[in-house]
Short mmCIF file of C-alpha atoms and ligand atoms in Angstrom, two decimals:
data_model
loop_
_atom_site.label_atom_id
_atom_site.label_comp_id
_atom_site.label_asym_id
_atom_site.label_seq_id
_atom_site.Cartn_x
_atom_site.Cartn_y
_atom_site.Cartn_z
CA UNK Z 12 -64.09 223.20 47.71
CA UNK Z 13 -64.07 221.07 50.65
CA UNK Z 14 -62.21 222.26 53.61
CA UNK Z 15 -59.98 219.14 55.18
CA UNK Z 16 -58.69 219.74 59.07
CA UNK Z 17 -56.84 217.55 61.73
CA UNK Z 18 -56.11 217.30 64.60
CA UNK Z 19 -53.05 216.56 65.96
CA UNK Z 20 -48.83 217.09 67.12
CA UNK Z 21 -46.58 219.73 65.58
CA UNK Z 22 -42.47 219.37 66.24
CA UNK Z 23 -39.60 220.18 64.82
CA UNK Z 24 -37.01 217.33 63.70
CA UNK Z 25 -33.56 217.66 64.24
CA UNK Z 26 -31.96 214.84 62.35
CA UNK Z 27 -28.03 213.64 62.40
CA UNK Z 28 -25.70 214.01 59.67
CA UNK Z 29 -24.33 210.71 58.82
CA UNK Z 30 -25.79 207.38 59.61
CA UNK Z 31 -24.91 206.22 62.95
CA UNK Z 32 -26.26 204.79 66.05
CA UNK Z 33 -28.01 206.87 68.79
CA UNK Z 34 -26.78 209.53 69.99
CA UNK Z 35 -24.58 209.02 72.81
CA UNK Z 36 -21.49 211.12 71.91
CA UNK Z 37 -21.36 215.01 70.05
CA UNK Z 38 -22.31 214.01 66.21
CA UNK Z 39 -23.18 216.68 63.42
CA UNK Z 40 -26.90 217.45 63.79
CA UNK Z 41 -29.19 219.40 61.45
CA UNK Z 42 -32.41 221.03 61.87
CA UNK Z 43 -35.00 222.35 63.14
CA UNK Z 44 -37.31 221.01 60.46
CA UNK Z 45 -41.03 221.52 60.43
CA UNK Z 46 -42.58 218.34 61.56
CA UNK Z 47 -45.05 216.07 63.25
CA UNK Z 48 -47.43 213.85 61.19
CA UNK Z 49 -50.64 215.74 61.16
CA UNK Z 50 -48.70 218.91 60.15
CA UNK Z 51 -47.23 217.49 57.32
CA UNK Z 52 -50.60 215.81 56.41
CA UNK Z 53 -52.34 219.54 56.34
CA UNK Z 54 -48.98 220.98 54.71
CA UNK Z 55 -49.49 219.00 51.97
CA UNK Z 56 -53.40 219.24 51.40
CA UNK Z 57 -52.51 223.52 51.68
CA UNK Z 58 -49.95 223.08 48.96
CA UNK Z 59 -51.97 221.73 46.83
CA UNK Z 60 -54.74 224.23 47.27
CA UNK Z 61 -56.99 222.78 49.21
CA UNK Z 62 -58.80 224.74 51.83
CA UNK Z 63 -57.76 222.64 55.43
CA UNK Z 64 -56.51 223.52 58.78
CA UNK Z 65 -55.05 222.11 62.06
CA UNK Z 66 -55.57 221.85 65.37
CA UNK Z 67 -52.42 221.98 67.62
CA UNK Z 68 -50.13 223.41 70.52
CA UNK Z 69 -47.14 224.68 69.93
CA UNK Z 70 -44.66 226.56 72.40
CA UNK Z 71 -43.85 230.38 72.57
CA UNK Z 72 -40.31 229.70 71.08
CA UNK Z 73 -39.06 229.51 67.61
CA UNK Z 74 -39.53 226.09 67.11
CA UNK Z 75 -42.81 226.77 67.24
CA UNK Z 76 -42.97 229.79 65.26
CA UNK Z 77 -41.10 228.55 62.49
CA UNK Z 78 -43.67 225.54 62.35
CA UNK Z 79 -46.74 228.06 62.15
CA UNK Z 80 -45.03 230.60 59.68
CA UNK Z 81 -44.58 227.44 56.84
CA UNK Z 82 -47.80 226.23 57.23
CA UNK Z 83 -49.35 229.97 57.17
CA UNK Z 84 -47.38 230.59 53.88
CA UNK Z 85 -48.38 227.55 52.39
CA UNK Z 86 -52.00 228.34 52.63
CA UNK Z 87 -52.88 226.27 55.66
CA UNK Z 88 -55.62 228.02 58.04
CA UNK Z 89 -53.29 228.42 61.29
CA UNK Z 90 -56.23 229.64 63.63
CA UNK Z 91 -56.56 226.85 65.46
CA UNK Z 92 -52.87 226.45 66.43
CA UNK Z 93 -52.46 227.64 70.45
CA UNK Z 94 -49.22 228.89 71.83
CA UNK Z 95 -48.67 227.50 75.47
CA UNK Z 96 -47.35 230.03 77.36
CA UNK Z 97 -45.04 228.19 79.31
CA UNK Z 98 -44.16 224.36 77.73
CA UNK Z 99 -41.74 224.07 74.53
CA UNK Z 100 -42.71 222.75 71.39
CA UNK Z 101 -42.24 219.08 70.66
CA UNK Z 102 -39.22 217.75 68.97
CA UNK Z 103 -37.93 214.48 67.86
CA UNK Z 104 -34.30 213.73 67.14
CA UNK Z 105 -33.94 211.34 64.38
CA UNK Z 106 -30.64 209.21 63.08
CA UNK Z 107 -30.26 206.92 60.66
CA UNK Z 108 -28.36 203.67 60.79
CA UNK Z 109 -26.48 202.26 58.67
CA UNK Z 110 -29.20 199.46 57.89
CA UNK Z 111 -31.94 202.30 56.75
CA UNK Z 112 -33.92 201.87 60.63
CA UNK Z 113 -33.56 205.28 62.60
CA UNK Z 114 -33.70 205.79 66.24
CA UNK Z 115 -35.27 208.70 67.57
CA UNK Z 116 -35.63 210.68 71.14
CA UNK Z 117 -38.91 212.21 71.30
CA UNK Z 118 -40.19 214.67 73.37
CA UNK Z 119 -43.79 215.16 72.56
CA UNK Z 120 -46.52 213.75 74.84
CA UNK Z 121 -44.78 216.32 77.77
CA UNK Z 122 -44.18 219.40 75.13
CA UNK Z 123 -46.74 221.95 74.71
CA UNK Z 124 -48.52 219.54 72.84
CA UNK Z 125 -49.49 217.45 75.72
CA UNK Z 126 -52.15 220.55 75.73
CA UNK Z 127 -53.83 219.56 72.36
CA UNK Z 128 -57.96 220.35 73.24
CA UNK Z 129 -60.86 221.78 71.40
CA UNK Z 130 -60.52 225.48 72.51
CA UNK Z 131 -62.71 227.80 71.21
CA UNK Z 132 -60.85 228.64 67.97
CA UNK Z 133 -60.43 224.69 67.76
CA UNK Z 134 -64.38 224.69 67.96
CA UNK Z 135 -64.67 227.25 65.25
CA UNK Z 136 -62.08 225.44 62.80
CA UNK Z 137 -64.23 222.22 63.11
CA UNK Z 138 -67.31 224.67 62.31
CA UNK Z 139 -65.86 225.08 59.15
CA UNK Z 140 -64.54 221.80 58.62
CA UNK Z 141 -66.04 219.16 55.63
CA UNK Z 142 -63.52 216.41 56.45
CA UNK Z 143 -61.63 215.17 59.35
CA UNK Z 144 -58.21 213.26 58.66
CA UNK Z 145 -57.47 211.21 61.45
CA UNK Z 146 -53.86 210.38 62.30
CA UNK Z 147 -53.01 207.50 64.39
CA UNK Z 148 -49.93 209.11 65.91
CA UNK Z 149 -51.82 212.16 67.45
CA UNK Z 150 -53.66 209.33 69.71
CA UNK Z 151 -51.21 209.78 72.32
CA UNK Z 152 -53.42 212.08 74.68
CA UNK Z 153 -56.85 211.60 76.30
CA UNK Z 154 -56.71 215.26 74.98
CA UNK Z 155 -56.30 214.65 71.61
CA UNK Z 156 -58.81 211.79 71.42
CA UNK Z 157 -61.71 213.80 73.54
CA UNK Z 158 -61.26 216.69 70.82
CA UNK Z 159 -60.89 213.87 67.63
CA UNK Z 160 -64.02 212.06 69.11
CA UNK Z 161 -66.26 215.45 69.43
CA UNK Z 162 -65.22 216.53 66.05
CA UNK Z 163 -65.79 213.24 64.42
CA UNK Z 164 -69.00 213.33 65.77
CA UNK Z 165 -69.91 217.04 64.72
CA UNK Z 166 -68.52 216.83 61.09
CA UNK Z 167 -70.55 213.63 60.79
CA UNK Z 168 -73.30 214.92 62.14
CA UNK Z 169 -73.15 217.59 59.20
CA UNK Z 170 -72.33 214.80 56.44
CA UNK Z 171 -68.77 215.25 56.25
CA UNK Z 172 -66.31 212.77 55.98
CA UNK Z 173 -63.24 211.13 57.74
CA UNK Z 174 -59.94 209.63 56.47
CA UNK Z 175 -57.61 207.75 58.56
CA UNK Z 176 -54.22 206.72 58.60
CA UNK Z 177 -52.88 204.48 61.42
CA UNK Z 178 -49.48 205.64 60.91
CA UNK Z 179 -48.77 203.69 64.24
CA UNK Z 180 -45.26 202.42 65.42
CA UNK Z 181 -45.70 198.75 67.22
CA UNK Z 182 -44.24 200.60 70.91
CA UNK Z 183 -46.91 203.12 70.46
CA UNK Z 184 -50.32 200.56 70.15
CA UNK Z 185 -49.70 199.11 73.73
CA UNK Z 186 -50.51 202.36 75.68
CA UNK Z 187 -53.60 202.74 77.21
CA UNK Z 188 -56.30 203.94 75.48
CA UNK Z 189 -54.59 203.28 72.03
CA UNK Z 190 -56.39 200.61 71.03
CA UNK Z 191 -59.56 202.00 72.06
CA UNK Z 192 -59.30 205.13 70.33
CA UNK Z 193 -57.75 203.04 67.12
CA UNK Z 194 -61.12 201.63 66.78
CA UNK Z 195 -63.30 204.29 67.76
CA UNK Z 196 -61.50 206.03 64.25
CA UNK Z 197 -62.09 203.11 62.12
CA UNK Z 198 -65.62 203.01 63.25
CA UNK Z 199 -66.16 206.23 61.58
CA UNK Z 200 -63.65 206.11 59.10
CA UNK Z 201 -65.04 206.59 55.31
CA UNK Z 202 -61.66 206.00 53.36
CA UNK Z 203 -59.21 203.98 55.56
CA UNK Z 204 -55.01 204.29 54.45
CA UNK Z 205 -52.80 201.89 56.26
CA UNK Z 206 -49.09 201.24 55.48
CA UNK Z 207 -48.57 197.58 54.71
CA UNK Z 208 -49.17 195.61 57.47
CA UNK Z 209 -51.05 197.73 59.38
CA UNK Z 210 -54.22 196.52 57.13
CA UNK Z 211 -54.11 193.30 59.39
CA UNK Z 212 -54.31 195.74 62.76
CA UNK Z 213 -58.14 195.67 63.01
CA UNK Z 214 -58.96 192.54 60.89
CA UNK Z 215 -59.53 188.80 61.81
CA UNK Z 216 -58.21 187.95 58.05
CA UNK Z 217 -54.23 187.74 57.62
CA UNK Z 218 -54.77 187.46 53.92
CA UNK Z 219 -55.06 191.19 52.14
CA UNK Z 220 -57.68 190.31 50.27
CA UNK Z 221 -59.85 188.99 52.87
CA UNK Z 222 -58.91 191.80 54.90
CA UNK Z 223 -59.80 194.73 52.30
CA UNK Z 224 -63.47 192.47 52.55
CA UNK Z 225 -64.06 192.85 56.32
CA UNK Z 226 -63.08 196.63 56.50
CA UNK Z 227 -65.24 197.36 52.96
CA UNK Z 228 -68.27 194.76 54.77
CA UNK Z 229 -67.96 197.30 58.24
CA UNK Z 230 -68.91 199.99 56.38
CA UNK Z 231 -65.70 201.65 55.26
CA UNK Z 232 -66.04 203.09 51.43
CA UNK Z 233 -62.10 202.56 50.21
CA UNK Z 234 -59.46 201.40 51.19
CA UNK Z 235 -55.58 202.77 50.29
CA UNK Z 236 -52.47 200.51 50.79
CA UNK Z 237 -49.32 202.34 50.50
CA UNK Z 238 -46.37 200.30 49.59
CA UNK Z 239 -43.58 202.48 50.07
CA UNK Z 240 -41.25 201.60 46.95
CA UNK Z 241 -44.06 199.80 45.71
CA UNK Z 242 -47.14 202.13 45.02
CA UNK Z 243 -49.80 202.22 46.70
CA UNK Z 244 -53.61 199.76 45.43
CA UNK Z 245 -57.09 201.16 45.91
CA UNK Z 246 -60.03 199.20 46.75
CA UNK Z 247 -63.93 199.67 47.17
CA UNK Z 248 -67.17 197.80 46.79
CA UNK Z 249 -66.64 198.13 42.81
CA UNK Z 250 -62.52 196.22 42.64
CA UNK Z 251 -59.34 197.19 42.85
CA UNK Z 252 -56.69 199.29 41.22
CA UNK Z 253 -53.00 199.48 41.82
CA UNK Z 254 -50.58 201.92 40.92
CA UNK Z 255 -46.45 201.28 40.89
CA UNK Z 256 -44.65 203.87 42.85
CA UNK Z 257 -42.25 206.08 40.16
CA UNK Z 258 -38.96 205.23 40.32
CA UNK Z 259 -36.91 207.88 42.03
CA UNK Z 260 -33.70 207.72 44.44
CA UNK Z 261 -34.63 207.76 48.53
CA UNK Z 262 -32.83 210.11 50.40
CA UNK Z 263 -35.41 210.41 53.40
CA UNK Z 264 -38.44 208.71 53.28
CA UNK Z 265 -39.99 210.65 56.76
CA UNK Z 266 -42.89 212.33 55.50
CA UNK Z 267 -43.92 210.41 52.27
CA UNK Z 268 -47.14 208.51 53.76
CA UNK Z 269 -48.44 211.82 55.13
CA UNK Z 270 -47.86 213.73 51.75
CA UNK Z 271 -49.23 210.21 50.12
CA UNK Z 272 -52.23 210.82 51.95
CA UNK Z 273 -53.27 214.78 51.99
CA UNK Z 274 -52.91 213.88 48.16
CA UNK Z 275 -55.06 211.38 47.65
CA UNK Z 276 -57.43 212.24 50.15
CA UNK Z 277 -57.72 215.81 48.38
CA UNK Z 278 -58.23 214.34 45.28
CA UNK Z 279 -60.81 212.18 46.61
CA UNK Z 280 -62.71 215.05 47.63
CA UNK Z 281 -62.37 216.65 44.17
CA UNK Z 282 -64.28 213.38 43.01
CA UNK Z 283 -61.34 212.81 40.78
CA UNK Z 284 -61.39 208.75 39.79
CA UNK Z 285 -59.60 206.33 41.97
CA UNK Z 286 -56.47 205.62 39.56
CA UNK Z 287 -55.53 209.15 38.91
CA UNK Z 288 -55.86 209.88 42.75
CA UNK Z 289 -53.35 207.05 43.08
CA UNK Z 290 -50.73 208.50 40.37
CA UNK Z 291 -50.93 211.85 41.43
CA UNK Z 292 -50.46 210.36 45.21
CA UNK Z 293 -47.82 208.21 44.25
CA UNK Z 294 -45.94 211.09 42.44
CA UNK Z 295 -46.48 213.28 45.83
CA UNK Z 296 -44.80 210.13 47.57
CA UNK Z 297 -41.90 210.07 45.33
CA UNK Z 298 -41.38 213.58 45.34
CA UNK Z 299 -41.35 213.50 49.33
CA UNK Z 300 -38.72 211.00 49.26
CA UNK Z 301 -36.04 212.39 47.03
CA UNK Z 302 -35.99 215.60 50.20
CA UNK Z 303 -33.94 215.50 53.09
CA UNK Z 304 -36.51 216.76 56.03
CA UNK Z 305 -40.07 215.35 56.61
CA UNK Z 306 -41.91 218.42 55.21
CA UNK Z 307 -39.09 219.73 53.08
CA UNK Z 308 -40.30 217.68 49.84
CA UNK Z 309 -44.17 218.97 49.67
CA UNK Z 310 -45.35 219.52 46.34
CA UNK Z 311 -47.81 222.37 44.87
CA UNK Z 312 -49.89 220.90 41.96
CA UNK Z 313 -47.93 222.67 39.52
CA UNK Z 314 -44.85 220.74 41.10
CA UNK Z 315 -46.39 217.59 40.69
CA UNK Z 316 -47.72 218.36 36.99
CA UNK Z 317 -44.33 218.84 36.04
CA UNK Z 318 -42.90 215.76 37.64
CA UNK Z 319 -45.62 213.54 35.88
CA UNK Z 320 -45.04 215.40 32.61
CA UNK Z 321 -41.42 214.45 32.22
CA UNK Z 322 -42.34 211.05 32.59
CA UNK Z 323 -44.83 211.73 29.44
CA UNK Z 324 -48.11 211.80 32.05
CA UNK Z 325 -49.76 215.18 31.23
CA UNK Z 326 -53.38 216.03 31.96
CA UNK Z 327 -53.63 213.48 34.80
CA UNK Z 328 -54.83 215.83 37.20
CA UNK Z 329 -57.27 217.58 34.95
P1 ATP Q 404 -44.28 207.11 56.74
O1 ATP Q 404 -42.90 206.66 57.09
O2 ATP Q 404 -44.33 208.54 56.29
O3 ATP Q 404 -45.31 206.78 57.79
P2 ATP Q 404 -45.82 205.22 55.16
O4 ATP Q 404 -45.38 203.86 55.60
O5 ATP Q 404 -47.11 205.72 55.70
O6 ATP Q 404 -44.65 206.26 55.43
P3 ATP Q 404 -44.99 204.61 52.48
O7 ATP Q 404 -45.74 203.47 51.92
O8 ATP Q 404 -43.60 204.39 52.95
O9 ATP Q 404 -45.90 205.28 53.59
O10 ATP Q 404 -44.91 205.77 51.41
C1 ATP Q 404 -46.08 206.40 50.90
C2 ATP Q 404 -46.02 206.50 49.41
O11 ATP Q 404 -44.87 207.28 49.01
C3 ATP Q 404 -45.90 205.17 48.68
O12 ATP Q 404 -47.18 204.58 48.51
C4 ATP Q 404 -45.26 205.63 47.37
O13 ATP Q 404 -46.23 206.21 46.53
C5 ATP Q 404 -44.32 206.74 47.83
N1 ATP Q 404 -42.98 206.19 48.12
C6 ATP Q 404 -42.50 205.80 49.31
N2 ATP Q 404 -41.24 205.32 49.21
C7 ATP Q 404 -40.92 205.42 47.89
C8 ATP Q 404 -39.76 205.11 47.12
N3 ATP Q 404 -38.65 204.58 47.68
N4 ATP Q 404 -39.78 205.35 45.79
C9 ATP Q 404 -40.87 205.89 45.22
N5 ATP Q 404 -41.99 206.21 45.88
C10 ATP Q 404 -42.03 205.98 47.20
MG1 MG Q 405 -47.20 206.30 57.66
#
């Protein structure tokens, strides 16, 4: 089986009780969660059985330790993951308002993932690696986009592949570099997965359609749009597909495009045909957002079998 890694920030989320704004007075708070993009990306992939790793910092401190023991246990290869002797391990607070946006504090880019790098076990991971999964959010440190950058180039170099996933927030694309190291990942990117509008980041076209052509005509093999309550469409050279999302109650959608993805990417690499990748994605979505806590609602095939089956879906992932 293919062995997926990335590369990228681990942090625990501490979210607020009850919908709100900020945080400027004592509210209820609960947490630590396991979190940070990349970690739920490889959480996910590990659940499912796939053989995949991650590259990351965390602190010598619980938070930290708590984030490495759940991705150990789910089967995730944790070599790669350095403990900085000194700096903490990231953390965002999160609350909800009452109109579904959240406001968060982070404290990330200065927390011992700041140090993010290809060390030596970093080196060997990438060794190992078949596919790179590139997530837009870890682009926060010339760090993090030296080490994506060299192991892009080695696992292509080898005939592996690369996914990527903008997963960008609008404050974020401004800082220096970002753009820069946006494209040099779509460059080399083999199946591309924006959210909704963020198909429109790299293309000329602001019709879908047109844009799906450009990215397809640069080279890219497929394209995934996820559509939150929506589904999520496929395209490559041969059409299009789209799948509806499964209708399920949101209670916290963190986390749902990064299962989404380690899904459908890990089905991809099974070879499995486009529509079924997008189902069984689509269920991992769904499943994400009926949890409270971004990597609380990860899903084990078996999980996922059982969800499709009671909605009379059986064999889909065989
Ligand atoms: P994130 O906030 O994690 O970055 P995203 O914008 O990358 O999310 P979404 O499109 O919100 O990704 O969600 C990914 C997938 O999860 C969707 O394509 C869909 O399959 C599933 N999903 C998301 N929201 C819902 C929902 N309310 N009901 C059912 N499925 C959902
Ligand atoms: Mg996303």
């Amino acid at each position: 089986m293919k062995k997926i890694i990335t590369i990228g920030e681990i942090v625990v989320e501490i979210m607020a009780v009850e919908t709100g704004n900020g945080f400027r007075s004592a509210i209820p708070l609960i947490g630590p969660f396991a979190s940070g993009a990349p970690a739920i990306f490889i959480d996910q992939a590990a659940k499912l059985g796939q053989p995949c790793g991650i590259v990351s910092t965390v602190g010598n401190d619980d938070f930290g330790a708590l984030n490495v023991e759940r991705l150990r246990n789910d089967g995730a290869d944790v070599s790669a993951i350095a403990v900085h002797p000194t700096a903490a391990t990231g953390s965002a607070f999160v609350r909800y308002r009452q109109d579904g946006n959240r406001d968060f504090i982070f404290n990330i880019k200065h927390s011992a993932c700041s140090a993010i790098g290809l060390t030596p076990a970093a080196e060997a991971l990438v060794e190992t690696a078949d596919h790179l999964h590139i997530m837009g959010s870890a682009l926060f440190s010339d760090g993090i986009v030296a080490a994506i950058h060299e192991a892009t180039r080695r696992i292509k170099a080898k005939g592996g592949t690369v996914s990527f996933d903008p997963n960008i927030r609008k404050e974020m694309l401004e800082l220096p570099g970002m753009r820069e190291a946006l494209g040099h990942a779509l460059e080399n990117t083999d199946l591309f997965m924006p959210s909704g509008a963020e198909i429109f980041l790299f293309t000329k076209a602001t019709d879908e359609k047109v844009a799906v052509a450009e990215l397809l005509a640069r080279g890219i093999k497929a394209v995934v749009i996820k559509r939150g309550a929506e589904g999520a469409s496929y395209f490559d050279a041969s059409g299009a597909t789209l799948a509806p999302a499964f209708k399920v109650e949101e209670v916290d959608p963190t986390g749902a495009g990064d299962s989404f993805g380690a899904a459908f990417v890990t089905c991809w690499l099974r070879g499995m045909a486009a529509d079924k990748a997008l189902v069984i994605a689509n269920a991992t979505g769904a499943r994400a957002v009926g949890v409270k806590g971004p990597m609380e609602g990860t899903s084990s095939m078996a999980e996922i079998e059982a969800f499709l089956a009671a909605r009379n879906l059986s064999g889909v992932s065989s």
